Amino acid sequence: MKKLPNILSKFAPLITITILFSLWELGVRLYGVEPWILPSPLQVANALITSANVLVHHTLTTLMEALLGFMVSIILAITVAFLLTNINWLNKAFYPLLIVSQTIPLITLAILFTIWFGWGLLPKVLVVVLVCFFPITINLINGLNSVDIDQVALFHSMGASSWDTFKMVRFPHALPAFFTGLKISATYSVMAAVVGEWLGAKQGLGYFMTITQKSFAIDKVIAAVVVICIISLILVKIIEIAEYFLIPWNRLNQ
Amino acid sequence: MSEVIVEKVSKTMDDLQVIANISLSVKNGEFVVILGPSGCGKSTLFHIISGLIMPDIGRVYINGSDWTGKTGQVGYMQQKDLLLASKNVQTNIAIPLLLKGEETKLAYKKVQENLADFGLKGFENYYPRELSGGMRQRAALLRTFMFTKDILLLDEPFASLDAITRRKMHLWLKDLCISYNSSVLFITHDIEEALMLADRIYVLSNRPASVKAEFHLNLHNSFSEKELLKIKILSLLE
Ligand SMILES: Nc1ncnc2c1ncn2[C@@H]1O[C@H](COP(=O)(O)OP(=O)(O)OP(=O)(O)O)[C@@H](O)[C@H]1O
Ligand SMILES: [Mg+2]
């Protein structure tokens, strides 16, 4: 009997989604809503199937931009976090700037990037980096700084160099926080690429959404949204799996 | 020869005088207990002896040379076990050897040779989180021994253990230190523990810590003599 709530909680999201979609389907049919205002879930599913080829093509473009931007963000975040936590004056000089940079409206920067760099890959990757870089960096910095100073003192008393201490104490200690940052960024990365494409592109899901939206093919717009959700979730799942294997000691306290 | 001499050390931290003119010594193979009220400055004294912080005045001599403010001469076990959550027991214990540049294989072999003595045989691949409190303490202690067996600073190593485990650890530690001929400085605020382990006891005052009294013990002290000593020390600590 005790198992039952467990199983239920596992399928809870699925049940919620099914109920919501049924209500949506029912509502659209009952009130005869026009498809160019709001298509029903079945119409969206139909659009997913009929436009599958085009969608795959655009998804690959978007995924490429997102992954590229995500990768660059990780490298940049590790470098910046390492520098800021090790060199005090750099931290004083740049940490506030890092925070301020996040208050600039993303959309204005995205527009500027398109003006400066055209309609190619670069401006989209830059938007992704802009969005992904911050959560990874801040989490990594917090992780590195939250290390027990007595732990560092112990290493010092045993004659460890600061590189030894970074490698063996600070970095492993920061890994769980680092992965938290990665998961947040992964959810944003696809969306950020789409925003970049929205403002000027020749391919990608964002581009697909702008043209379908202009012809009032709302079912196709929503189909693209579904694809965005699914690949974002897959990215997060991949990171969770990597986390499971890379920081085995972190599983123990769960 | 392994000996420590602390000479007229004082230290002020953040406008708070923590240590006032402490002089003490540990001779070769001696087990010296430092007994003091909580918060009096015992750990700060160990930080100074280990070389992690500089005293404002005074010197620390180890084996006849001045090591004030320089680390690397003594094995220092702090109040917390400070095992790395990210490393298994074997790696944690091998850390001092690895830091000295020893080859990983060789370091692990040395760790293996000692695991049984410390009651950790078969647990080398466990993470610290999977161990009991007593085992974590023993792992931290073995790590300290791996750094050096000659001079050890042990800061309330058993404070977090239950009474029975603690008794066992006392007997075990005393034997271990005798067999390695280690010179030990051991902090506690537990009189029973002090009487159980010490060849010599320093009683410290409230903050700022200074040496209030010094007692010599030997194996032949009878029960009643120890009880008498206990009453004396208790009155000093009040
Ligand atoms: N880094 C520091 N900066 C300022 N004050 C400190 C610092 N470290 C310790 N102190 C203060 O010095 C005093 C002595 O601290 P210490 O840790 O040496 O005491 P202790 O005798 O080891 O205490 P306990 O019995 O709790 O282990 C305390 O009042 C503490 O607040
Ligand atoms: Mg202390």
PDB file of C-alpha atoms in Angstrom, chain A residues 86 160-167 170:
ATOM      1  CA  ASN A  86      42.037  33.869  -6.859  1.00  0.00           C
ATOM      2  CA  ALA A 160      50.063  22.331  -0.138  1.00  0.00           C
ATOM      3  CA  SER A 161      50.468  24.873  -2.959  1.00  0.00           C
ATOM      4  CA  SER A 162      47.455  27.029  -3.813  1.00  0.00           C
ATOM      5  CA  TRP A 163      47.047  25.054  -7.041  1.00  0.00           C
ATOM      6  CA  ASP A 164      46.906  21.789  -5.017  1.00  0.00           C
ATOM      7  CA  THR A 165      44.284  23.367  -2.794  1.00  0.00           C
ATOM      8  CA  PHE A 166      42.249  24.558  -5.775  1.00  0.00           C
ATOM      9  CA  LYS A 167      42.397  21.180  -7.466  1.00  0.00           C
ATOM     10  CA  ARG A 170      37.977  24.193  -3.821  1.00  0.00           C
TER      11      ARG A 170
END
